[in-house]
Coordinates of C-alpha atoms in Angstrom, one line a residue:
M1 CA -23.5 9.7 110.7
K2 CA -19.8 9.1 109.9
L3 CA -19.1 7.1 106.3
K4 CA -15.6 5.6 106.1
G5 CA -13.9 3.2 103.4
S6 CA -15.6 2.7 100.3
K7 CA -19.0 4.6 101.2
A8 CA -16.8 7.6 101.8
T9 CA -15.0 7.2 98.4
D10 CA -18.5 6.6 96.6
L11 CA -19.3 9.8 98.1
L12 CA -16.6 11.9 97.0
K13 CA -16.9 10.5 93.6
K14 CA -20.6 11.5 93.5
I15 CA -20.0 15.3 94.7
A16 CA -16.7 15.8 92.8
V17 CA -16.2 18.9 91.1
D18 CA -16.6 18.9 87.4
V19 CA -13.4 20.5 86.2
R20 CA -13.0 21.6 82.6
W21 CA -10.4 22.9 80.3
C22 CA -10.6 25.4 77.4
D23 CA -7.5 24.2 75.1
S24 CA -8.0 27.4 73.1
C25 CA -7.6 29.8 75.9
S26 CA -5.3 27.2 78.3
V27 CA -7.6 27.9 81.5
P28 CA -9.6 26.0 83.6
V29 CA -13.3 26.1 83.4
T30 CA -15.8 24.7 86.4
S31 CA -19.2 23.3 85.2
L32 CA -19.4 24.9 81.9
D33 CA -19.3 23.1 78.6
T34 CA -18.1 26.1 76.7
C35 CA -15.2 28.7 77.7
G36 CA -16.6 32.1 78.6
V37 CA -13.9 33.9 76.7
C38 CA -13.5 32.3 73.4
G39 CA -17.0 30.2 73.3
S40 CA -14.8 27.0 72.4
R41 CA -16.3 23.8 74.0
T42 CA -14.4 22.7 76.7
R43 CA -13.1 19.1 77.7
K44 CA -13.3 17.0 81.1
V45 CA -10.3 17.3 83.3
K46 CA -9.5 13.9 84.9
A47 CA -8.6 14.3 88.4
V48 CA -9.1 12.3 91.7
P49 CA -12.3 12.9 93.5
P50 CA -13.5 15.5 95.1
A51 CA -11.0 17.1 92.7
D52 CA -10.7 20.4 94.6
I53 CA -8.6 22.0 92.6
R54 CA -6.7 25.1 93.4
P55 CA -4.2 27.2 91.6
A56 CA -0.5 26.9 92.3
F57 CA 1.1 30.0 93.9
S58 CA 4.7 31.4 93.7
R59 CA 5.8 29.0 96.7
D60 CA 4.4 25.8 95.2
L61 CA 5.5 26.6 91.4
R62 CA 9.2 27.1 93.0
D63 CA 9.1 24.0 94.8
L64 CA 7.8 22.0 91.9
R65 CA 10.4 23.8 89.6
E66 CA 13.4 22.9 91.6
L67 CA 12.2 19.3 92.0
L68 CA 11.4 18.7 88.4
E69 CA 14.7 20.1 87.1
A70 CA 16.6 18.2 89.8
S71 CA 14.9 14.9 88.4
Y72 CA 14.9 15.7 84.8
G73 CA 17.1 18.6 84.0
A74 CA 15.6 22.1 82.9
K75 CA 14.8 21.2 79.4
I76 CA 12.4 18.8 80.4
A77 CA 11.3 20.6 83.7
E78 CA 10.2 23.4 81.5
K79 CA 8.1 21.0 79.0
L80 CA 6.4 19.6 81.9
L81 CA 6.0 22.8 83.7
P82 CA 5.5 25.7 81.3
Q83 CA 6.2 29.2 82.8
R84 CA 3.4 30.7 80.9
S85 CA 0.7 28.6 81.9
I86 CA -1.6 28.4 85.0
V87 CA -0.8 25.0 87.0
L88 CA -3.4 23.5 89.4
L89 CA -3.1 21.3 92.4
N90 CA -5.5 18.8 93.7
K91 CA -5.1 17.6 97.2
I92 CA -5.3 13.7 97.4
E93 CA -5.1 11.5 100.3
Y94 CA -1.8 10.6 102.0
A95 CA -0.2 10.4 105.3
D96 CA 1.2 13.9 104.7
A97 CA 1.1 16.5 101.9
A98 CA 0.3 15.1 98.5
D99 CA -1.3 16.9 95.5
E100 CA -1.9 16.0 91.5
V101 CA -0.3 18.4 89.3
I102 CA -2.5 19.4 86.4
V103 CA -1.0 21.2 83.3
G104 CA -2.9 22.1 80.4
G105 CA -6.0 20.3 81.6
F106 CA -3.6 17.1 81.9
T107 CA -2.3 15.2 85.0
I108 CA 1.5 15.3 84.7
G109 CA 2.0 13.3 87.9
T110 CA 1.8 13.7 91.8
R111 CA 4.0 15.2 94.4
I112 CA 4.5 13.6 97.8
Y113 CA 6.4 14.7 100.6
D114 CA 8.1 11.8 101.2
L115 CA 8.3 10.7 104.9
Y116 CA 11.9 8.8 104.7
S117 CA 13.9 11.6 102.6
L118 CA 11.6 14.7 104.2
K119 CA 11.7 16.0 100.9
W120 CA 9.1 16.5 98.0
V121 CA 9.3 13.3 95.4
F122 CA 7.6 13.6 92.1
R123 CA 5.8 10.6 90.6
P124 CA 5.5 11.1 87.0
E125 CA 1.9 10.0 85.5
Y126 CA -0.4 9.9 82.9
R127 CA 0.8 12.6 80.0
G128 CA 3.8 13.3 82.3
A129 CA 5.3 9.9 82.2
S130 CA 4.3 9.4 78.2
L131 CA 6.4 12.8 77.8
L132 CA 9.4 11.3 79.8
I133 CA 9.0 8.2 77.6
A134 CA 9.3 10.1 74.9
E135 CA 12.5 11.9 75.9
R136 CA 14.0 8.9 77.1
R137 CA 14.5 10.2 80.5
A138 CA 13.6 8.3 83.9
Y139 CA 11.8 5.7 81.9
A140 CA 12.0 1.9 81.2
I141 CA 10.5 -0.1 78.5
V142 CA 9.9 -3.7 79.6
K143 CA 9.4 -7.3 77.5
S144 CA 5.9 -7.8 78.8
S145 CA 2.7 -7.1 76.9
T146 CA 1.1 -6.3 79.9
L147 CA 1.5 -4.2 83.4
K148 CA -0.2 -4.7 86.5
K149 CA 0.1 -3.1 89.8
F150 CA 2.5 -4.5 92.4
Q151 CA 4.2 -6.4 89.1
F152 CA 8.1 -7.0 89.6
F153 CA 10.5 -6.6 86.6
E154 CA 14.1 -7.7 87.2
R155 CA 16.8 -5.7 85.3
S156 CA 17.0 -8.2 82.7
D157 CA 13.4 -7.5 81.8
I158 CA 13.9 -3.9 80.7
V159 CA 14.6 -3.6 76.9
E160 CA 15.9 -0.1 77.5
G161 CA 15.8 2.6 79.9
D162 CA 17.1 5.5 81.9
L163 CA 17.0 4.6 85.6
P164 CA 17.9 6.6 88.5
E165 CA 19.6 4.9 91.4
K166 CA 16.1 5.4 93.5
G167 CA 12.9 7.1 92.9
Y168 CA 10.0 6.5 90.5
V169 CA 10.2 6.1 86.6
A170 CA 7.6 6.0 83.9
V171 CA 7.4 2.4 82.4
E172 CA 5.7 1.3 79.1
T173 CA 5.5 -2.1 77.6
A174 CA 7.3 -3.0 74.7
D175 CA 4.4 -2.9 72.2
G176 CA 3.6 0.7 73.5
R177 CA -0.1 -0.4 74.7
Y178 CA 0.3 0.3 78.2
Q179 CA 2.0 2.8 80.6
G180 CA 2.8 3.0 84.3
L181 CA 4.4 4.3 86.8
A182 CA 7.4 2.1 88.8
K183 CA 9.4 2.7 91.8
V184 CA 13.2 1.8 91.4
L185 CA 13.9 -1.1 94.2
E186 CA 17.3 -1.0 96.1
R187 CA 18.3 -4.3 94.6
G188 CA 17.9 -2.7 91.0
G189 CA 14.5 -4.1 89.6
L190 CA 11.1 -1.9 89.5
R191 CA 8.0 -2.3 91.3
V192 CA 4.8 -1.1 89.2
A193 CA 2.5 1.4 91.6
K194 CA 0.1 2.2 89.0
V195 CA -1.1 1.4 85.4
W196 CA -3.2 2.8 82.3
K197 CA -3.8 2.5 78.9
A198 CA -1.1 4.5 77.1
V199 CA -1.6 8.1 76.3
P200 CA 0.3 10.5 73.9
P201 CA 2.9 13.2 75.9
L202 CA 1.8 16.3 77.1
P203 CA 1.3 18.6 74.3
K204 CA 2.7 22.0 74.2
V205 CA 0.4 24.8 76.2
K206 CA -0.9 27.2 73.8
G207 CA -0.5 31.1 74.7
Y208 CA -0.2 32.4 78.2
S209 CA -2.9 31.9 81.0
D210 CA -2.9 33.1 84.4
L211 CA -5.8 33.4 87.1
S212 CA -7.2 36.5 85.8
K213 CA -7.9 34.9 82.2
A214 CA -9.6 32.2 84.0
I215 CA -11.8 34.7 85.8
K216 CA -13.1 35.8 82.5
A217 CA -13.4 31.9 81.1
N218 CA -15.5 31.6 84.0
E219 CA -17.4 34.6 84.8
E220 CA -20.8 33.0 84.1
R221 CA -20.3 30.4 86.8
L222 CA -19.2 32.8 89.2
D223 CA -22.1 35.1 88.7
L224 CA -24.4 32.0 89.0
L225 CA -22.4 31.4 92.5
E226 CA -22.6 34.7 93.8
N227 CA -26.3 35.2 93.1
D228 CA -27.2 31.6 94.6
A229 CA -25.1 32.4 98.0
L230 CA -26.5 35.9 98.1
R231 CA -30.1 34.8 98.1
L232 CA -29.4 32.2 100.8
I233 CA -27.6 34.9 103.1
E234 CA -30.8 37.4 102.7
N235 CA -32.9 34.5 104.4
Y236 CA -30.6 34.9 107.3
R237 CA -29.3 37.9 107.4
E238 CA -30.9 39.4 110.8
G239 CA -29.0 38.5 113.9
S240 CA -26.0 37.1 111.9
A241 CA -22.3 37.5 112.0
V242 CA -19.7 35.8 110.0
T243 CA -17.4 33.6 111.5
I244 CA -14.2 34.8 109.8
S245 CA -10.5 33.1 110.2
G246 CA -8.3 34.7 107.6
G247 CA -8.5 32.2 105.4
K248 CA -9.8 32.2 101.9
D249 CA -13.2 30.4 102.5
S250 CA -14.4 32.7 105.3
S251 CA -13.0 35.6 103.4
A252 CA -15.2 34.8 100.6
A253 CA -18.2 34.2 102.8
L254 CA -17.5 37.5 104.4
A255 CA -17.4 39.4 101.1
L256 CA -20.8 37.8 100.2
A257 CA -22.4 38.4 103.4
V258 CA -21.8 42.2 103.5
K259 CA -22.9 42.5 100.1
A260 CA -26.2 40.9 101.6
G261 CA -26.6 43.3 104.0
V262 CA -24.5 41.5 107.1
R263 CA -22.6 44.0 109.1
Y264 CA -20.8 41.7 111.7
A265 CA -17.5 39.7 111.7
V266 CA -16.2 37.7 114.4
Y267 CA -12.4 36.8 114.6
V268 CA -11.4 34.2 117.5
D269 CA -7.8 35.2 118.8
T270 CA -6.8 31.7 119.9
G271 CA -3.3 33.3 121.1
V272 CA -1.6 30.9 118.5
D273 CA -2.6 31.9 115.3
F274 CA -0.6 32.9 112.3
A275 CA 0.2 36.8 112.5
E276 CA -0.8 36.6 109.0
N277 CA -4.3 35.4 109.9
Y278 CA -5.1 38.3 111.6
N279 CA -3.5 40.9 109.5
S280 CA -5.6 39.4 106.7
V281 CA -9.0 39.6 108.7
K282 CA -8.5 43.4 109.7
E283 CA -7.5 44.2 105.9
I284 CA -10.4 42.7 104.7
C285 CA -13.0 43.9 106.9
S286 CA -11.4 47.5 106.4
L287 CA -12.2 47.0 102.9
L288 CA -15.5 45.7 103.0
G289 CA -16.9 47.9 105.9
A290 CA -17.5 45.3 108.1
E291 CA -17.4 45.6 111.9
L292 CA -14.8 43.3 113.3
L293 CA -15.2 41.9 116.8
V294 CA -12.5 39.8 118.1
A295 CA -13.1 37.2 120.8
K296 CA -10.3 35.3 123.3
P297 CA -10.4 32.4 125.3
R298 CA -10.6 33.2 128.8
D299 CA -7.4 31.0 129.4
G300 CA -4.7 30.7 127.0
F301 CA -3.3 28.0 124.9
W302 CA -0.1 27.5 127.0
K303 CA -2.1 27.2 130.3
C304 CA -4.6 24.9 128.6
I305 CA -2.0 22.7 127.1
R306 CA -0.6 21.7 130.6
V307 CA -4.2 20.4 131.6
F308 CA -4.8 18.6 128.4
G309 CA -1.8 17.6 127.1
I310 CA -0.6 17.9 123.2
Q311 CA -3.4 18.5 120.7
S312 CA -3.6 15.8 118.2
R313 CA -5.8 15.0 115.0
D314 CA -7.5 12.5 117.1
Y315 CA -7.4 14.5 120.5
R316 CA -8.7 17.9 119.4
W317 CA -9.5 19.6 122.7
C318 CA -7.9 23.0 121.3
T319 CA -10.9 23.6 119.0
R320 CA -13.5 23.6 121.9
V321 CA -11.4 25.5 124.5
L322 CA -9.7 28.0 121.9
K323 CA -12.5 28.5 119.5
L324 CA -15.9 27.6 120.2
A325 CA -16.1 28.3 123.8
P326 CA -15.1 32.2 123.2
L327 CA -17.3 32.2 120.0
A328 CA -20.3 30.8 121.9
K329 CA -19.7 33.8 124.6
I330 CA -19.5 36.6 122.0
F331 CA -22.3 35.4 120.0
S332 CA -24.5 34.9 123.0
E333 CA -23.4 38.6 124.5
K334 CA -24.3 40.1 121.0
G335 CA -27.4 38.3 120.3
F336 CA -26.3 36.5 117.3
V337 CA -28.2 33.4 116.5
T338 CA -26.9 32.8 112.6
S339 CA -23.2 31.6 111.9
I340 CA -22.4 32.3 108.6
T341 CA -19.3 30.4 107.5
G342 CA -16.7 29.5 104.7
Q343 CA -17.3 25.8 105.0
R344 CA -17.2 23.7 101.7
K345 CA -18.2 20.2 101.0
Y346 CA -15.3 19.3 99.5
E347 CA -13.1 19.9 102.5
S348 CA -14.2 16.6 104.4
V349 CA -16.3 13.8 104.3
S350 CA -18.1 15.1 107.4
R351 CA -18.6 18.5 105.4
A352 CA -19.8 16.7 102.5
I353 CA -22.7 15.0 104.6
A354 CA -23.6 18.3 106.3
A355 CA -26.2 20.4 104.9
Q356 CA -25.8 24.1 103.4
V357 CA -28.0 25.4 106.5
S358 CA -27.9 23.6 109.7
R359 CA -28.2 23.9 113.4
S360 CA -25.1 23.8 115.5
Y361 CA -24.4 20.7 117.6
T362 CA -22.6 22.1 119.9
L363 CA -23.7 25.6 120.9
R364 CA -27.3 25.7 121.4
S365 CA -27.5 29.6 121.3
I366 CA -26.8 29.4 117.4
R367 CA -30.1 28.4 115.7
S368 CA -28.5 28.0 112.0
V369 CA -25.0 27.4 110.6
V370 CA -25.3 29.0 106.9
S371 CA -22.4 27.8 104.6
P372 CA -23.0 30.0 101.3
I373 CA -20.0 28.6 99.5
H374 CA -20.6 25.2 100.3
S375 CA -20.8 24.1 96.7
W376 CA -17.9 26.2 95.7
S377 CA -14.3 24.5 94.8
S378 CA -11.1 25.9 96.1
L379 CA -10.4 27.1 92.5
E380 CA -13.8 29.1 92.3
V381 CA -12.9 30.8 95.9
F382 CA -9.7 32.4 94.7
M383 CA -11.1 33.5 91.4
Y384 CA -14.0 35.3 93.2
L385 CA -11.5 37.1 95.7
E386 CA -9.3 38.0 92.7
K387 CA -12.3 39.3 90.8
E388 CA -13.6 41.1 93.8
S389 CA -10.0 42.4 94.4
L390 CA -9.9 41.3 97.9
P391 CA -6.5 40.3 99.9
I392 CA -5.5 36.7 99.8
N393 CA -3.6 35.5 102.8
R394 CA -0.1 35.9 102.0
L395 CA 0.4 32.2 103.7
Y396 CA -1.1 30.7 100.6
F397 CA 1.7 32.4 98.6
S398 CA 4.1 30.4 101.1
G399 CA 3.2 27.1 100.2
F400 CA 0.1 27.0 102.9
D401 CA -2.9 25.0 101.7
R402 CA -4.7 25.2 105.0
I403 CA -4.9 28.3 107.0
G404 CA -5.0 28.0 111.2
C405 CA -3.0 28.2 114.2
Y406 CA 1.0 27.4 114.1
V407 CA 0.4 24.4 116.7
C408 CA -2.3 22.9 114.6
P409 CA -1.8 19.0 114.4
M410 CA -3.7 19.4 110.6
L411 CA -0.6 21.3 109.3
K412 CA 1.4 19.3 106.8
L413 CA 5.3 18.5 106.9
P414 CA 6.1 20.8 104.3
E415 CA 4.1 23.7 105.9
I416 CA 5.6 22.9 109.6
N417 CA 9.2 22.8 108.2
S418 CA 8.5 26.4 106.4
I419 CA 7.8 28.3 109.5
S420 CA 10.4 30.3 111.0
S421 CA 8.2 32.8 113.1
L422 CA 9.4 33.7 116.8
E423 CA 6.0 32.2 117.9
F424 CA 6.6 28.8 116.6
S425 CA 10.1 28.7 117.8
K426 CA 8.5 28.7 121.5
W427 CA 6.3 25.7 120.4
N428 CA 9.3 24.0 118.8
R429 CA 11.3 23.9 122.3
F430 CA 8.0 23.0 124.0
L431 CA 8.1 20.1 121.7
K432 CA 11.6 19.0 122.2
T433 CA 11.4 19.6 126.1
H434 CA 8.5 17.0 126.1
A435 CA 10.4 14.7 123.9
R436 CA 13.5 14.7 126.1
K437 CA 11.2 14.1 129.4
H438 CA 9.6 11.3 128.3
K439 CA 12.4 9.7 125.9
L440 CA 10.7 10.1 122.9
P441 CA 12.9 9.4 119.5
Q442 CA 14.1 12.1 117.4
E443 CA 11.6 11.1 114.6
W444 CA 8.6 12.4 117.2
I445 CA 10.0 16.0 116.1
S446 CA 11.1 15.2 112.7
L447 CA 8.2 13.5 111.4
A448 CA 5.8 15.7 113.5
L449 CA 4.5 12.4 115.3
W450 CA 2.9 14.9 117.9
R451 CA -0.1 15.3 115.2
W452 CA -1.4 11.7 116.2
R453 CA -1.8 10.7 119.9
F454 CA -3.4 7.3 119.6
K455 CA -2.6 5.6 116.2
Y456 CA -0.5 6.5 113.5
P457 CA -1.6 6.2 109.7
P458 CA 0.3 3.1 108.1
E459 CA 2.6 4.7 106.1
V460 CA 4.0 6.6 109.3
E461 CA 4.1 3.1 111.1
T462 CA 5.9 1.7 107.9
V463 CA 8.7 4.2 107.9
L464 CA 9.0 4.1 111.7
S465 CA 9.5 0.3 111.6
K466 CA 12.0 0.5 108.7
R467 CA 13.8 2.6 111.5
G468 CA 13.6 -0.2 113.8
I469 CA 11.1 2.1 115.8
K470 CA 8.0 0.3 117.1
A471 CA 4.9 2.9 116.9
K472 CA 2.9 1.4 119.7
E473 CA 6.0 2.2 122.1
I474 CA 6.4 5.7 121.0
I475 CA 2.3 6.0 121.6
L476 CA 2.5 3.9 125.2
R477 CA 5.3 6.1 126.4
N478 CA 3.2 9.2 125.2
L479 CA 0.3 8.4 127.1
S480 CA 2.2 7.3 130.3
S481 CA 3.1 10.9 130.7
R482 CA -0.3 11.6 132.0
V483 CA -1.6 8.2 133.5
N484 CA 0.5 5.0 134.6
I485 CA -1.4 1.6 134.3
G486 CA -0.4 -1.8 135.5
L487 CA -1.6 -5.3 135.8
E488 CA -1.5 -6.5 139.2
G489 CA -2.8 -10.1 139.5
N490 CA -6.4 -10.0 138.8
S491 CA -6.8 -6.2 138.8
L492 CA -5.7 -3.5 137.0
R493 CA -4.1 -0.5 138.6
V494 CA -4.7 3.1 137.4
I495 CA -2.7 6.1 138.6
L496 CA -3.8 9.6 137.2
V497 CA -0.7 11.8 137.0
D498 CA -0.7 15.4 138.1
L499 CA -3.9 15.4 139.8
P500 CA -4.7 17.1 143.0
E501 CA -5.9 15.0 146.2
V502 CA -9.2 13.4 145.1
N503 CA -12.3 14.6 147.1
L504 CA -13.6 11.0 148.1
S505 CA -16.7 12.3 149.8
L506 CA -17.5 14.4 146.6
L507 CA -16.8 11.4 144.4
A508 CA -18.7 9.0 146.5
R509 CA -22.1 11.3 146.3
N510 CA -21.4 11.3 142.6
L511 CA -21.0 7.7 142.1
Q512 CA -23.5 6.3 144.6
N513 CA -26.5 6.6 141.7
F514 CA -24.4 4.0 139.8
F515 CA -22.4 1.9 142.1
D516 CA -23.0 0.6 145.7
V517 CA -20.6 2.4 147.9
K518 CA -19.4 0.2 150.7
R519 CA -17.0 2.2 152.4
S520 CA -15.7 5.7 152.4
S521 CA -12.8 7.4 154.2
G522 CA -10.3 10.5 153.9
E523 CA -7.7 8.3 151.8
K524 CA -9.7 5.4 150.2
L525 CA -13.2 4.5 148.8
V526 CA -14.6 1.3 148.3
L527 CA -17.1 0.6 145.6
E528 CA -19.1 -2.8 144.9
D529 CA -16.9 -5.7 143.7
N530 CA -13.8 -4.5 145.4
I531 CA -13.4 -1.4 143.3
E532 CA -11.0 1.1 145.0
V533 CA -10.3 4.2 144.7
Y534 CA -7.8 6.4 146.6
S535 CA -7.0 10.1 147.3
N536 CA -3.9 10.3 145.7
G537 CA -5.6 9.5 142.3
T538 CA -5.3 5.6 142.0
I539 CA -7.8 3.5 140.8
V540 CA -7.8 -0.5 141.4
V541 CA -10.3 -2.5 139.3
P542 CA -10.4 -6.3 138.8
S543 CA -10.0 -7.2 135.5
D544 CA -13.3 -8.7 135.0
L545 CA -14.9 -5.1 135.8
I546 CA -12.3 -2.9 133.4
K547 CA -15.4 -1.3 131.6
N548 CA -16.1 0.7 134.9
I549 CA -12.8 2.4 134.5
D550 CA -13.9 5.1 131.9
F551 CA -16.7 6.2 133.9
I552 CA -14.7 6.5 137.5
V553 CA -12.1 8.6 135.4
K554 CA -14.7 10.8 134.0
S555 CA -16.2 11.5 137.4
I556 CA -12.8 12.4 139.0
Y557 CA -11.9 14.6 136.3
S558 CA -15.5 16.2 136.3
I559 CA -14.9 17.3 140.2
H560 CA -11.5 18.1 140.2
V561 CA -10.7 19.6 136.5
C562 CA -11.9 22.9 135.2
V563 CA -10.3 24.9 132.5
R564 CA -12.6 27.9 132.8
C565 CA -13.5 27.9 129.1
E566 CA -17.4 28.5 129.8
L567 CA -18.4 26.2 127.0
C568 CA -21.0 24.7 129.2
K569 CA -22.9 27.7 129.6
Y570 CA -23.6 27.6 126.1
S571 CA -23.6 23.9 125.4
S572 CA -24.7 20.6 126.5
P573 CA -22.7 19.4 129.7
D574 CA -21.6 16.3 127.7
D575 CA -19.9 18.8 125.2
C576 CA -17.5 19.7 128.2
P577 CA -13.9 19.4 127.1
V578 CA -12.4 17.9 130.3
L579 CA -15.3 15.2 129.9
K580 CA -14.9 14.8 126.3
Y581 CA -11.2 14.3 126.2
L582 CA -9.3 13.9 129.6
H583 CA -10.3 10.2 130.0
L584 CA -9.3 9.3 126.8
D585 CA -5.5 8.6 127.6
V586 CA -6.7 6.2 130.3
A587 CA -9.3 4.4 127.7
N588 CA -6.8 4.2 125.1
L589 CA -3.9 2.8 127.4
V590 CA -6.0 0.4 128.8
R591 CA -7.0 -0.9 125.7
K592 CA -3.2 -1.2 124.3
I593 CA -1.9 -2.8 127.5
L594 CA -5.0 -5.5 127.3
E595 CA -4.2 -6.0 123.7
G596 CA -0.4 -6.9 124.7

């Protein structure tokens, strides 16, 4: 089941983390009405659902401080981001990186990675915006007694203010009843982006706080989470192994599993993982005494990419070929029937829908997929690792939110721009060569447009449009690198590029149960209704029978392409990555051409 739009939003609201704050100790508290240190009542922290808050680490804090100092000066930056206080980040929906920034249990604003400047930009909100108004910095007081989203104010409407040339400012009505966030426009006015009833400025944070102090305040909650997780794992201990990636979630799952008596951890070395991931896995397995098993794909990434093309968020062949296939093989060889994972419901809508214990949708040899930290927040995971004195992958301290491969399309731009490894330089050269070969604009590299294959997010399309670039042209040019399609009279001609000579005899046998085969020779196969397939990979289909293209293309690829991943041994034939992904370029290119 897939949820989108308002249904997905409603679900995230329903499952949102109960984030609270102790003002006496200046620490976050999750799901507890009283602080575990001082016993004071905690108050609710308002955060965008699902409120999967995480602590800001060294690189996050450095970037934030530099951003605030550049925007408002050192004095105000220190008030917004006091050095003695724990700072929380809450990832929110955006085309790229974006986080709510929470200080002292109050949202001070949102940092977004701006797709125009390719830099972090700060949008002051709520207590942060109110502080700027009080400090008379980056603010505007307007004549109006009300504020509405998208409302426009001329310069003449501003009673007083301190407006930068560009960026965002805090705005307040003349009577002080309403506040908001407004964008400074090129022609000098303001466009309101967000509105709320006026709130007081951010108060001064009381005392010093850090993750260790937060752990003490949340000790009761962490003990409860641990006990529930241990009871769950004990029911599935026999024949189980933990799938570990080097990220925080699977590390916590491994720590819990070892306590419950599980011996094995399985790490899949994709060949394009960050070195920090494997180092972190080895270190935590050694500390916990877990036996580490390493699985590898039969053919590596650089060989497979020549077959599938560049992976993307809407074309993730890499997960099946580089991860699921080797994982299935080692589970089958070792007789493991239960996979213990670090999946959490706050990571995505699909994981929010998934049960804590489920059957693998892809690998038939795995009877149960168990997620012991399914209901843990990011903050709780980090606190648990710190409490257990377990290592945390150092990529988190370098500004990464998600740990995976350095070629992963799920990476955010600031993460990509911070990578400096030799391995990544090879990937970067590959992308630049591809862009030159197919005459793609430099934005395909600078905006990492390779992360999408068939459709860009609206925000990305807007950026491209303002630069005079048509998003559809980039997509068509990129897809045409693997398939050529053209309309000829009343027929559609499809040419599959880089395909060996098609075995028409074998193809005819595969298609005879679905089509009436009229004629077959060494160079040409004629099906019913004048559908023609040539040995050079050309397919000609009458326009009114275009719906048959997809099936024919799948049949051709199933005969002639195999990446030897062996996933078919452990899963349904329909899950073969060749069948699941290679035909998509043709299907999407046909659709876009017909759309005009």
